[in-house]
Coordinates of C-alpha atoms in Angstrom, one line a residue:
Chain K
M1 CA 13.0 3.3 -16.6
P2 CA 10.8 6.2 -15.5
T3 CA 9.4 8.2 -18.3
T4 CA 7.0 11.1 -18.3
A5 CA 4.0 11.5 -20.7
W6 CA 6.3 12.8 -23.3
S7 CA 8.6 10.6 -25.2
I8 CA 12.1 11.8 -24.4
P9 CA 13.5 9.6 -21.6
I10 CA 14.6 11.7 -18.8
L11 CA 18.0 10.1 -18.1
S12 CA 21.0 11.6 -19.7
S13 CA 22.4 8.2 -20.4
E14 CA 19.8 7.9 -23.2
K15 CA 21.3 9.0 -26.5
I16 CA 19.3 12.0 -27.9
D17 CA 18.6 11.9 -31.6
V18 CA 19.0 15.6 -32.1
R19 CA 18.4 15.3 -35.8
Y20 CA 14.9 13.7 -35.1
V21 CA 14.0 16.3 -32.4
A22 CA 15.0 19.1 -34.8
K23 CA 12.8 17.6 -37.5
L24 CA 9.8 17.4 -35.2
A25 CA 10.4 21.1 -34.4
S26 CA 10.8 22.0 -38.0
L27 CA 14.3 23.3 -37.4
A28 CA 17.0 23.0 -40.1
L29 CA 20.2 22.4 -38.2
S30 CA 23.7 22.2 -39.6
D31 CA 26.0 19.3 -38.6
D32 CA 27.9 21.7 -36.3
E33 CA 24.7 22.9 -34.7
I34 CA 23.6 19.3 -34.1
D35 CA 26.8 18.6 -32.2
R36 CA 26.6 21.8 -30.3
F37 CA 22.9 21.5 -29.3
G38 CA 23.2 17.8 -28.7
A39 CA 25.9 18.5 -26.1
Q40 CA 23.8 21.2 -24.5
L41 CA 20.8 19.0 -24.3
A42 CA 22.8 16.3 -22.7
D43 CA 24.1 18.8 -20.1
L44 CA 20.5 19.8 -19.3
L45 CA 19.4 16.2 -18.8
T46 CA 22.4 15.5 -16.6
H47 CA 21.2 18.3 -14.4
V48 CA 17.8 16.8 -14.3
D49 CA 19.4 13.5 -13.3
A50 CA 20.0 14.9 -9.9
L51 CA 16.4 14.2 -9.2
A52 CA 17.0 10.5 -9.5
E53 CA 19.1 10.7 -6.3
L54 CA 16.0 11.5 -4.3
D55 CA 13.6 8.9 -3.0
T56 CA 10.4 10.0 -4.6
S57 CA 8.5 6.7 -4.0
A58 CA 6.1 8.5 -1.6
V59 CA 5.6 11.5 -3.9
P60 CA 2.5 11.2 -6.1
A61 CA 3.2 11.7 -9.8
T62 CA 2.2 15.3 -10.8
A63 CA 1.9 17.1 -14.0
Q64 CA 1.7 20.5 -12.3
V65 CA 3.4 22.3 -9.4
I66 CA 0.5 24.6 -8.7
E67 CA -2.1 23.4 -6.4
S68 CA -5.2 24.9 -8.0
R69 CA -7.8 22.8 -9.7
N70 CA -10.8 23.3 -11.9
V71 CA -10.1 26.8 -13.0
A72 CA -12.8 27.4 -15.5
R73 CA -15.0 30.2 -16.9
P74 CA -18.7 30.4 -17.5
D75 CA -20.0 29.8 -21.0
A76 CA -20.3 33.4 -22.0
V77 CA -19.4 35.2 -25.2
A78 CA -16.8 38.0 -25.1
P79 CA -15.8 40.5 -27.8
C80 CA -13.6 39.3 -30.6
L81 CA -10.8 41.0 -32.4
D82 CA -11.5 43.2 -35.4
R83 CA -10.8 41.2 -38.6
E84 CA -8.6 43.9 -40.1
T85 CA -6.5 43.9 -37.0
V86 CA -6.2 40.2 -37.2
L87 CA -5.4 40.0 -40.9
A88 CA -2.9 42.8 -40.6
Q89 CA -0.6 40.3 -38.8
A90 CA -0.9 37.7 -41.5
P91 CA 2.3 37.1 -43.5
A92 CA -0.1 36.8 -46.5
R93 CA -3.8 37.3 -46.9
Q94 CA -6.4 36.9 -49.6
G95 CA -9.7 38.6 -49.0
A96 CA -11.0 37.6 -45.6
F97 CA -8.6 34.7 -45.3
F98 CA -5.1 33.9 -44.2
R99 CA -3.2 32.7 -47.2
V100 CA -0.7 29.9 -46.6
P101 CA 1.7 28.0 -48.9
R102 CA 0.6 24.7 -50.4
I103 CA -0.1 22.1 -47.7
I104 CA 1.8 19.0 -48.3
A105 CA 0.4 15.9 -46.7
S106 CA 3.1 14.7 -44.3
Chain N
M1 CA -22.2 -15.9 -45.8
S2 CA -18.7 -14.8 -46.5
E3 CA -15.8 -16.7 -44.9
F4 CA -14.4 -13.4 -43.7
E5 CA -15.6 -11.2 -40.9
A6 CA -15.1 -7.4 -40.8
V7 CA -13.8 -5.7 -37.7
I8 CA -14.6 -2.0 -37.4
G9 CA -13.8 0.7 -34.9
I10 CA -15.2 4.2 -35.3
E11 CA -13.6 7.4 -34.2
C12 CA -16.0 10.4 -34.0
H13 CA -15.4 14.1 -33.5
V14 CA -18.4 15.9 -32.2
E15 CA -18.5 19.7 -31.8
L16 CA -20.1 20.6 -28.5
K17 CA -23.0 23.0 -28.3
T18 CA -21.9 26.0 -26.3
D19 CA -22.2 29.8 -26.6
A20 CA -18.5 30.4 -26.5
K21 CA -15.4 28.5 -27.6
M22 CA -13.5 26.0 -25.5
F23 CA -10.8 28.2 -24.1
C24 CA -11.9 31.8 -24.9
G25 CA -15.0 33.9 -25.2
C26 CA -15.3 33.9 -29.0
P27 CA -18.8 32.8 -30.2
N28 CA -19.1 29.1 -31.1
T29 CA -21.2 29.4 -34.2
F30 CA -21.3 27.7 -37.6
G31 CA -20.9 29.7 -40.8
G32 CA -19.9 33.2 -39.6
E33 CA -18.0 35.7 -41.8
P34 CA -14.4 34.2 -42.1
N35 CA -12.0 35.2 -39.3
T36 CA -14.4 37.3 -37.3
N37 CA -14.9 34.9 -34.3
V38 CA -11.3 35.1 -33.3
C39 CA -9.2 36.5 -30.4
P40 CA -5.6 36.3 -29.1
V41 CA -6.4 32.9 -27.4
C42 CA -7.8 31.0 -30.4
L43 CA -5.3 32.6 -32.7
G44 CA -2.5 31.4 -30.4
L45 CA -1.0 34.9 -30.0
P46 CA 2.0 35.0 -27.6
G47 CA 1.1 35.5 -24.0
A48 CA -2.6 34.7 -24.4
L49 CA -3.9 32.2 -21.8
P50 CA -6.7 29.6 -22.2
V51 CA -9.4 29.1 -19.6
P52 CA -11.7 26.1 -20.1
N53 CA -15.4 26.5 -20.7
A54 CA -17.3 25.0 -17.7
R55 CA -20.3 24.1 -19.8
A56 CA -18.2 22.1 -22.3
I57 CA -16.8 20.1 -19.4
E58 CA -20.3 19.5 -18.1
H59 CA -21.4 18.3 -21.6
M60 CA -18.5 15.8 -21.5
L61 CA -19.5 14.4 -18.1
R62 CA -23.1 14.1 -19.2
A63 CA -22.1 12.4 -22.4
G64 CA -19.8 10.0 -20.5
L65 CA -22.6 9.1 -18.0
A66 CA -25.1 8.6 -20.8
F67 CA -22.7 5.9 -22.2
D68 CA -22.1 4.5 -18.8
A69 CA -18.5 5.6 -18.8
E70 CA -16.3 5.9 -15.8
I71 CA -15.6 9.5 -14.6
P72 CA -12.1 9.5 -13.1
A73 CA -11.6 11.8 -10.1
F74 CA -8.6 13.4 -11.8
S75 CA -8.1 14.5 -15.3
K76 CA -5.9 17.0 -17.3
F77 CA -5.3 18.7 -20.6
D78 CA -2.3 17.9 -22.7
R79 CA -0.6 19.5 -25.7
K80 CA -0.5 17.5 -28.8
N81 CA 2.3 18.9 -30.9
Y82 CA 2.3 19.0 -34.7
F83 CA 2.5 21.6 -37.4
Y84 CA -0.5 22.3 -39.6
P85 CA -1.5 25.8 -40.9
D86 CA -5.1 25.5 -39.6
M87 CA -3.7 25.1 -36.0
P88 CA -2.3 28.5 -35.0
K89 CA -0.5 27.4 -31.8
D90 CA 1.3 24.5 -33.4
Y91 CA -0.2 22.3 -30.8
Q92 CA -3.7 21.2 -30.1
I93 CA -5.0 21.2 -26.5
S94 CA -6.3 17.7 -26.0
Q95 CA -6.3 15.0 -23.4
Y96 CA -3.8 12.2 -23.6
D97 CA -3.5 9.7 -20.8
M98 CA -6.1 11.1 -18.3
P99 CA -9.3 12.0 -20.2
L100 CA -12.5 13.2 -18.6
T101 CA -14.2 9.8 -19.2
Q102 CA -12.9 6.3 -19.6
G103 CA -14.7 3.2 -21.1
G104 CA -18.4 3.0 -21.4
A105 CA -20.5 1.6 -24.2
V106 CA -22.9 2.6 -26.9
R107 CA -26.1 0.5 -27.1
Y108 CA -27.6 0.5 -30.5
W109 CA -30.3 -1.5 -32.4
L110 CA -30.5 -3.0 -35.8
A111 CA -33.4 -3.0 -38.2
D112 CA -34.6 -6.4 -36.9
G113 CA -34.8 -4.9 -33.4
T114 CA -31.7 -6.6 -31.9
L115 CA -30.1 -4.5 -29.2
K116 CA -26.3 -4.6 -29.4
V117 CA -23.4 -3.1 -27.5
C118 CA -20.2 -1.5 -28.7
R119 CA -17.8 -0.6 -26.0
L120 CA -16.0 2.7 -26.0
T121 CA -12.3 3.1 -25.3
R122 CA -12.7 6.7 -24.2
I123 CA -14.2 10.1 -24.8
H124 CA -11.9 13.0 -24.4
L125 CA -12.2 16.8 -24.8
E126 CA -10.1 18.9 -27.2
E127 CA -10.3 21.9 -29.4
D128 CA -11.2 22.0 -33.0
T129 CA -8.8 23.4 -35.7
G130 CA -9.5 26.2 -38.2
K131 CA -10.9 25.4 -41.6
S132 CA -8.7 25.3 -44.7
T133 CA -9.8 25.7 -48.3
H134 CA -7.4 24.3 -50.8
A135 CA -7.1 26.6 -53.8
G136 CA -5.3 26.8 -57.1
S137 CA -6.3 23.3 -58.3
S138 CA -9.2 22.6 -60.5
D139 CA -11.2 20.4 -58.0
G140 CA -10.5 22.1 -54.7
R141 CA -8.6 19.1 -53.4
I142 CA -5.3 19.2 -51.6
A143 CA -3.5 17.3 -54.3
G144 CA -2.5 19.8 -57.0
S145 CA -3.5 22.9 -55.0
T146 CA -1.0 25.7 -55.0
F147 CA -2.0 27.5 -51.8
S148 CA -4.6 27.3 -49.0
L149 CA -6.9 29.8 -47.4
I150 CA -7.5 29.6 -43.6
D151 CA -10.5 30.7 -41.6
F152 CA -9.9 30.5 -37.8
N153 CA -13.6 30.8 -36.8
R154 CA -13.7 27.1 -35.9
A155 CA -10.3 27.1 -34.2
G156 CA -10.9 26.5 -30.5
V157 CA -14.5 25.2 -30.8
P158 CA -15.0 22.5 -28.1
L159 CA -14.6 19.1 -29.7
M160 CA -15.4 15.7 -28.1
E161 CA -13.5 12.7 -29.5
C162 CA -15.3 9.5 -29.0
V163 CA -13.3 6.3 -29.8
S164 CA -15.0 2.9 -30.1
E165 CA -13.4 -0.5 -29.5
P166 CA -13.1 -2.6 -32.7
E167 CA -16.4 -4.3 -32.1
L168 CA -18.6 -3.5 -35.1
H169 CA -18.9 -6.2 -37.7
G170 CA -20.2 -4.6 -40.9
A171 CA -21.7 -1.4 -42.4
D172 CA -25.1 -2.0 -40.9
E173 CA -23.7 -2.2 -37.4
A174 CA -21.4 0.8 -37.9
V175 CA -24.3 3.0 -39.1
A176 CA -26.6 1.8 -36.4
Y177 CA -23.9 2.6 -33.8
L178 CA -23.5 6.1 -35.3
E179 CA -27.2 6.7 -35.2
A180 CA -27.4 5.7 -31.6
L181 CA -24.5 7.9 -30.7
R182 CA -26.1 10.8 -32.6
R183 CA -29.5 10.3 -31.0
T184 CA -28.0 10.1 -27.5
L185 CA -26.0 13.3 -27.9
L186 CA -29.1 15.1 -29.4
A187 CA -31.2 13.9 -26.5
L188 CA -28.6 15.3 -24.0
G189 CA -28.5 18.6 -26.0
V190 CA -24.7 18.6 -26.0
S191 CA -24.3 18.9 -29.7
D192 CA -26.3 19.5 -32.9
V193 CA -24.5 16.4 -34.4
K194 CA -25.0 17.6 -38.0
M195 CA -22.7 15.8 -40.4
E196 CA -23.5 18.3 -43.2
E197 CA -22.2 21.2 -41.0
G198 CA -19.3 19.2 -39.7
S199 CA -20.4 19.1 -36.1
L200 CA -20.2 15.3 -36.4
R201 CA -17.3 13.8 -38.3
C202 CA -16.2 10.2 -38.3
D203 CA -13.4 7.9 -39.5
A204 CA -13.6 4.2 -39.6
N205 CA -10.8 1.7 -38.9
I206 CA -11.5 -1.5 -40.9
S207 CA -9.9 -4.9 -41.1
I208 CA -11.0 -8.3 -42.0
R209 CA -10.2 -11.8 -40.6
P210 CA -11.3 -15.3 -41.3
R211 CA -14.6 -15.9 -39.6
G212 CA -13.9 -17.5 -36.1
S213 CA -10.4 -16.1 -35.8
R214 CA -9.6 -14.0 -32.8
E215 CA -6.6 -12.2 -34.3
L216 CA -7.0 -8.8 -35.9
G217 CA -6.0 -8.3 -39.5
T218 CA -4.1 -5.2 -40.9
K219 CA -6.4 -2.2 -40.7
T220 CA -7.0 0.7 -43.0
E221 CA -8.5 4.0 -41.9
I222 CA -11.2 5.5 -44.1
K223 CA -11.8 9.3 -44.0
N224 CA -13.9 11.9 -45.8
M225 CA -17.3 10.3 -45.2
N226 CA -19.9 13.1 -45.1
S227 CA -23.2 11.3 -44.4
F228 CA -24.4 8.1 -42.8
R229 CA -25.1 6.8 -46.3
S230 CA -21.6 7.5 -47.4
V231 CA -20.3 5.7 -44.2
H232 CA -22.3 2.7 -45.2
R233 CA -21.1 2.7 -48.8
A234 CA -17.5 3.4 -47.8
I235 CA -17.4 0.5 -45.3
E236 CA -19.0 -2.0 -47.7
S237 CA -16.6 -0.9 -50.5
E238 CA -13.5 -1.3 -48.2
I239 CA -14.5 -4.7 -46.9
A240 CA -15.0 -5.9 -50.5
R241 CA -11.6 -4.4 -51.5
Q242 CA -9.8 -6.1 -48.6
I243 CA -11.5 -9.5 -49.3
A244 CA -10.6 -9.2 -53.0
L245 CA -6.9 -8.5 -52.1
I246 CA -6.7 -11.5 -49.7
E247 CA -8.4 -13.8 -52.2
R248 CA -5.9 -12.7 -54.9
G249 CA -3.1 -13.7 -52.5
E250 CA -2.1 -10.1 -51.8
R251 CA -1.9 -8.3 -48.5
V252 CA -3.7 -5.3 -47.0
T253 CA -1.4 -2.3 -46.5
Q254 CA -1.9 -0.2 -43.4
E255 CA -2.8 3.2 -44.7
T256 CA -5.3 6.0 -44.6
R257 CA -7.8 6.1 -47.5
G258 CA -10.1 8.9 -48.5
W259 CA -13.6 8.1 -49.6
D260 CA -14.6 9.6 -52.9
E261 CA -18.4 9.8 -52.7
A262 CA -18.9 10.7 -56.4
R263 CA -16.8 7.8 -57.7
G264 CA -17.9 5.4 -55.0
V265 CA -14.3 4.3 -54.3
S266 CA -11.6 5.0 -51.7
V267 CA -8.2 6.3 -52.6
S268 CA -4.9 5.9 -50.7
M269 CA -4.1 9.3 -49.1
R270 CA -0.5 8.7 -48.1
S271 CA 2.1 6.6 -49.9
K272 CA 4.2 6.2 -46.7
E273 CA 2.5 5.9 -43.3
E274 CA 4.8 7.6 -40.8
A275 CA 4.4 7.0 -37.1
H276 CA 3.4 10.3 -35.6
D277 CA 5.2 11.6 -32.6
Y278 CA 3.0 14.1 -31.0
R279 CA 5.2 14.6 -27.9
Y280 CA 2.1 15.0 -25.6
F281 CA 2.8 16.7 -22.4
P282 CA 0.6 18.3 -19.7
D283 CA -0.5 21.8 -20.7
P284 CA 1.1 24.1 -18.1
D285 CA -1.4 26.8 -18.9
L286 CA -4.4 24.8 -17.6
T287 CA -5.1 23.4 -14.2
P288 CA -6.0 19.8 -13.7
L289 CA -9.6 18.9 -13.4
S290 CA -11.0 17.0 -10.5
V291 CA -14.7 16.1 -10.6
A292 CA -16.3 15.6 -7.2
P293 CA -18.1 12.3 -6.9
A294 CA -21.2 14.1 -5.5
R295 CA -21.3 16.2 -8.8
V296 CA -21.1 13.0 -10.8
E297 CA -24.0 11.5 -8.9
E298 CA -26.0 14.7 -9.3
L299 CA -25.5 14.6 -13.1
R300 CA -26.3 10.9 -13.1
A301 CA -29.6 11.6 -11.3
Q302 CA -30.6 14.2 -13.9
M303 CA -29.9 11.8 -16.8
P304 CA -32.9 11.7 -19.2
E305 CA -34.2 8.5 -20.6
R306 CA -31.7 7.3 -23.1
P307 CA -32.7 6.3 -26.6
W308 CA -32.0 2.6 -26.1
Q309 CA -34.2 2.6 -23.0
Q310 CA -36.9 4.4 -24.9
F311 CA -36.5 1.8 -27.6
E312 CA -37.0 -1.0 -25.1
R313 CA -40.0 0.7 -23.6
Y314 CA -41.7 1.3 -27.0
T315 CA -41.0 -2.2 -28.4
G316 CA -41.3 -4.1 -25.2
E317 CA -43.8 -2.5 -22.9
Y318 CA -45.9 -0.8 -25.7
G319 CA -45.6 -3.4 -28.4
L320 CA -44.5 -1.0 -31.1
S321 CA -42.7 -2.2 -34.2
V322 CA -39.0 -1.4 -34.7
T323 CA -39.9 1.1 -37.4
Q324 CA -42.6 2.8 -35.3
A325 CA -40.3 3.0 -32.2
T326 CA -37.4 4.4 -34.3
Q327 CA -39.7 6.9 -36.0
L328 CA -40.8 8.3 -32.6
I329 CA -37.3 8.3 -31.1
D330 CA -36.0 10.2 -34.0
A331 CA -38.7 12.9 -33.6
P332 CA -38.2 13.9 -29.9
A333 CA -41.1 16.4 -29.8
L334 CA -43.5 13.9 -31.4
A335 CA -42.3 11.2 -28.9
G336 CA -42.9 13.6 -26.0
Y337 CA -46.4 14.2 -27.3
F338 CA -47.0 10.5 -27.8
D339 CA -45.7 9.8 -24.2
R340 CA -48.2 12.3 -22.8
V341 CA -51.1 10.8 -24.7
V342 CA -50.2 7.3 -23.5
A343 CA -49.8 8.5 -20.0
I344 CA -53.4 9.8 -20.0
A345 CA -55.1 7.3 -22.3
G346 CA -53.2 4.2 -21.2
N347 CA -53.7 2.7 -24.7
A348 CA -50.4 2.7 -26.5
R349 CA -51.6 0.9 -29.6
A350 CA -54.4 3.4 -30.2
A351 CA -52.1 6.3 -29.4
T352 CA -49.5 4.9 -31.9
N353 CA -52.1 4.6 -34.6
F354 CA -53.4 8.1 -34.2
V355 CA -50.1 9.8 -33.7
L356 CA -48.1 8.1 -36.4
G357 CA -51.2 7.7 -38.7
D358 CA -53.9 10.3 -38.9
L359 CA -52.1 13.0 -36.9
S360 CA -48.8 12.7 -38.8
R361 CA -50.8 12.8 -42.1
L362 CA -52.5 16.0 -41.0
A363 CA -49.2 17.4 -39.9
N364 CA -47.8 16.7 -43.3
E365 CA -50.7 18.2 -45.1
R366 CA -50.9 21.3 -43.0
S367 CA -47.1 21.7 -42.5
V368 CA -47.4 22.0 -38.8
A369 CA -45.7 19.7 -36.3
V370 CA -48.1 17.5 -34.3
A371 CA -46.7 18.8 -31.0
E372 CA -47.4 22.3 -32.1
S373 CA -50.9 21.6 -33.4
A374 CA -54.2 22.6 -31.8
V375 CA -54.7 19.0 -30.8
A376 CA -53.8 18.8 -27.1
P377 CA -52.6 15.5 -25.9
E378 CA -55.4 15.5 -23.3
H379 CA -57.9 15.9 -26.1
L380 CA -56.4 13.1 -28.2
A381 CA -56.5 10.9 -25.1
E382 CA -60.2 11.8 -24.7
L383 CA -60.9 10.8 -28.3
I384 CA -59.1 7.4 -27.7
A385 CA -61.3 6.9 -24.7
L386 CA -64.5 7.7 -26.7
V387 CA -63.5 5.1 -29.3
E388 CA -62.5 2.6 -26.6
A389 CA -65.9 3.0 -24.9
K390 CA -67.6 2.5 -28.3
Q391 CA -69.2 5.9 -27.8
I392 CA -68.1 6.9 -31.3
N393 CA -66.9 4.7 -34.2
S394 CA -63.6 5.2 -36.0
K395 CA -65.2 7.1 -38.9
I396 CA -66.6 9.8 -36.6
A397 CA -63.2 9.7 -34.7
K398 CA -61.4 10.6 -37.9
E399 CA -63.8 13.5 -38.6
L400 CA -63.5 14.7 -35.1
L401 CA -59.7 14.7 -35.3
E402 CA -59.7 16.9 -38.3
R403 CA -62.0 19.4 -36.5
M404 CA -59.8 19.2 -33.4
W405 CA -56.8 20.0 -35.6
D406 CA -58.7 23.1 -36.7
G407 CA -59.2 24.1 -33.1
A408 CA -62.5 22.5 -32.1
G409 CA -61.1 21.6 -28.7
S410 CA -62.5 18.8 -26.5
P411 CA -64.0 15.9 -28.6
R412 CA -66.2 14.8 -25.7
A413 CA -67.8 18.3 -25.6
I414 CA -68.4 18.1 -29.4
V415 CA -69.9 14.6 -29.1
E416 CA -72.2 15.8 -26.4
R417 CA -73.1 19.1 -28.0
E418 CA -73.9 17.5 -31.4
G419 CA -75.3 14.2 -30.3
L420 CA -72.7 12.2 -32.2
S421 CA -72.7 9.3 -29.7
Q422 CA -72.7 6.0 -31.4
T423 CA -76.1 4.4 -31.5
S424 CA -75.6 0.9 -30.0
D425 CA -79.1 0.6 -28.8
P426 CA -80.2 -2.6 -30.7
A427 CA -83.9 -1.5 -31.0
A428 CA -82.9 1.8 -32.5
V429 CA -80.5 0.2 -35.0
A430 CA -83.0 -2.5 -35.8
A431 CA -85.5 0.1 -36.7
L432 CA -83.0 1.7 -39.1
V433 CA -82.1 -1.7 -40.6
D434 CA -85.8 -2.5 -41.2
G435 CA -86.4 0.8 -42.9
V436 CA -83.4 0.3 -45.3
L437 CA -84.5 -3.3 -46.1
A438 CA -88.0 -2.1 -46.9
A439 CA -86.7 0.6 -49.2
H440 CA -84.6 -1.8 -51.3
P441 CA -86.7 -4.9 -51.9
A442 CA -84.8 -5.8 -55.1
V443 CA -81.4 -5.9 -53.3
V444 CA -82.9 -8.0 -50.6
A445 CA -84.2 -10.4 -53.2
E446 CA -80.7 -10.6 -54.8
Y447 CA -79.1 -11.4 -51.5
R448 CA -81.6 -14.1 -50.9
A449 CA -80.9 -15.5 -54.4
G450 CA -77.3 -16.0 -53.2
K451 CA -75.6 -12.7 -54.1
V452 CA -74.4 -12.3 -50.5
N453 CA -71.9 -9.4 -51.2
V454 CA -74.8 -7.0 -51.7
A455 CA -75.1 -7.0 -47.9
G456 CA -72.3 -4.3 -47.9
F457 CA -74.6 -2.0 -49.9
L458 CA -77.4 -2.4 -47.3
V459 CA -75.0 -1.9 -44.3
G460 CA -73.7 1.3 -46.0
N461 CA -77.2 2.6 -46.3
V462 CA -78.0 1.9 -42.7
M463 CA -74.8 3.7 -41.6
K464 CA -75.8 6.6 -43.8
A465 CA -79.3 6.6 -42.3
S466 CA -77.8 6.8 -38.9
R467 CA -75.6 9.8 -40.1
G468 CA -72.6 7.6 -39.4
K469 CA -73.4 7.1 -35.7
A470 CA -74.5 3.5 -35.7
D471 CA -72.2 0.9 -34.3
P472 CA -70.9 -0.7 -37.5
A473 CA -70.5 -4.2 -35.9
L474 CA -74.1 -4.1 -34.6
V475 CA -75.4 -3.0 -38.0
Q476 CA -73.6 -5.8 -39.8
E477 CA -75.0 -8.3 -37.3
L478 CA -78.6 -7.1 -37.6
V479 CA -78.6 -6.9 -41.4
K480 CA -77.4 -10.5 -41.6
Q481 CA -79.9 -11.6 -39.0
R482 CA -82.8 -10.0 -40.8
L483 CA -81.8 -11.3 -44.3
G484 CA -81.0 -14.8 -43.0

C-alpha cells in the first residue's frame, strides 16, 4: 500500500485511531468528539482516495508542488527582537527566562 | 579476554559554526544574555518563515565529503513533531528520509597506532532546541523539579547529527572514534566541537553478545556524558553492568540511562520506553535542496588533508611515534609549523626533536606558541642543516635556539658572525687535547692505572677549551688515542 513519509496510511479503508492521533496532538477529546472527528477524518481521506483512480506510475514522487529549489540566505546576522517584547508574550516569566510548568519525562 | 563482545554505536550532535542561526538571522553565539538572540522565526511565532543558511549547508557537504559520504542529488527538510517546552514550534526542522549526506566512514586510530574504520549511517542537518534549566528541586535535576526556565538563544542553531553504525567494540574504540570525528570537524572549521560548551554532545547505544556471535543483543542508550573521559567511564560501566546481568541469568532491558559522573553509575531515565511517533513530513515552508555534482567536485577538490591521512604521513613517511603524531595533529598550528620546517629541512626526525622537544619546552616556559614565536620555520630548518653538516654540535644548537627564540634571527648568520663553527680540523683539536693532557698529568696517570672513566673529565676540559665548538666525537676519539 502506498504511504507517504508520515505514518497515516492514505487510504480511507484504514481505520483511523482518533484517540491516538488526539493524544499525539495533545488534544483532550470527549467520546462524542472522537466519533464526530473520526467521521470527518474518514470523509477527508475518502476524498483523497480519488487520487488512487489516476495512473501516477510515471509521476515522480514529490514532497512539494512548487518547482523552486535551494532557496537559501547568506550567513549574515540580522537584528533580533527586544527581550522585553519577547517576554511580554510569555504566559509566565521569571527574570530573563520563560517559565514553564514542570517537565514530565514522557 | 571476556567471553562477551560489546557492540556500540554513537550518535553525535554537533553545533555548526556560523555567524547566524540555521533558519533566521539571529546570532549563533554561545553564552549570550538569555532570550536576547531570538526573533519570530526561532521563537516559532505564527506566520514567520524559515530560510536555510547557505553556509550551514556547505559545512554539511564538506563534513560529508571528509567522511567519504555520498552526497545525494536531492534532499529535503522534514518536520519532526513532538511537544517539549524548549522547542517553540512544537516541531523540529530536521531531515528524515533524504538527508544531505548518506553513509561514509570515520577513520580513527588507537593508542597502538592501528587505523580502524567505523561506518556512518548518515549525517543530517537540523536545528537545535532552546535550553531548559530545571528549578525548584535541590539538585537542579528534572526529577523533583517544580518548574523549568527556558532560554531560546540556542533554539534554531544549526545542528549536525552524525549517526554511526554499531561497529565500535569497547570504550577505547568509542573514544578514539569521537576524537577522530572531533579532529576532522575542527580541521574543516565547521564547528568548535567543544563538549564543555555543548557544541558536541553524544549518546552511546550499547549492547553485548557472546564473542563470535553475529546477532545483536538488547541495547541500552546512555546519555548525559559531558567529556570524553566520562564517555569512556560510562561505556565501561554499562558493559560491565550488562555482563553482570547476563551472568546472573537476568536480561538487559531496552531503556535510556543517564550517566551520573559524580557517582560513576548510570541510572534508568524512563520506566516505560514508549515508541515515539514523530509523524515526519516534508516541511512545506522550505524548498528541497539539490546539490550540483560540479559543486560537490569543487568542494572535494578543496578538501584539506584529513587527520587520518596526516597520521599515516607522520607515522609512515616520517617515522614518528603514535604519541608524537597525535600530539602534532591535535595542535594544528604547531603541525603546520612542523610541516613547513620538514618541507625546507627535509629531516623529519630532527624537526620532530626540535619542535616537540626544545621548542615546545621554550614555548611552555615563555607562554608563547611555537608558531607565534620569533623562530621562523626557515631559521629552524637552517639550524637543522647546520647540525646535519656538523658545522655546529648539539650543545651550540640548543644555545642558538634560545637566542633565536629571543629574536636573534638566522642561525647561519650568527655562526658566521661569531665564529661558532664546529672545529673538526683534527690538527686543531689534537693541539687542544695535548694542551689539556699536559695540564692534568695526575688524571692522565689515573687513567693509565686503569681508572678509564676519568676520560670524561678530560673530554669535558677539551670541549671547554674549544668554547664548546669542538666536534665531540672527534675529541673523544683523540683523547682515547693519546691516552692509549
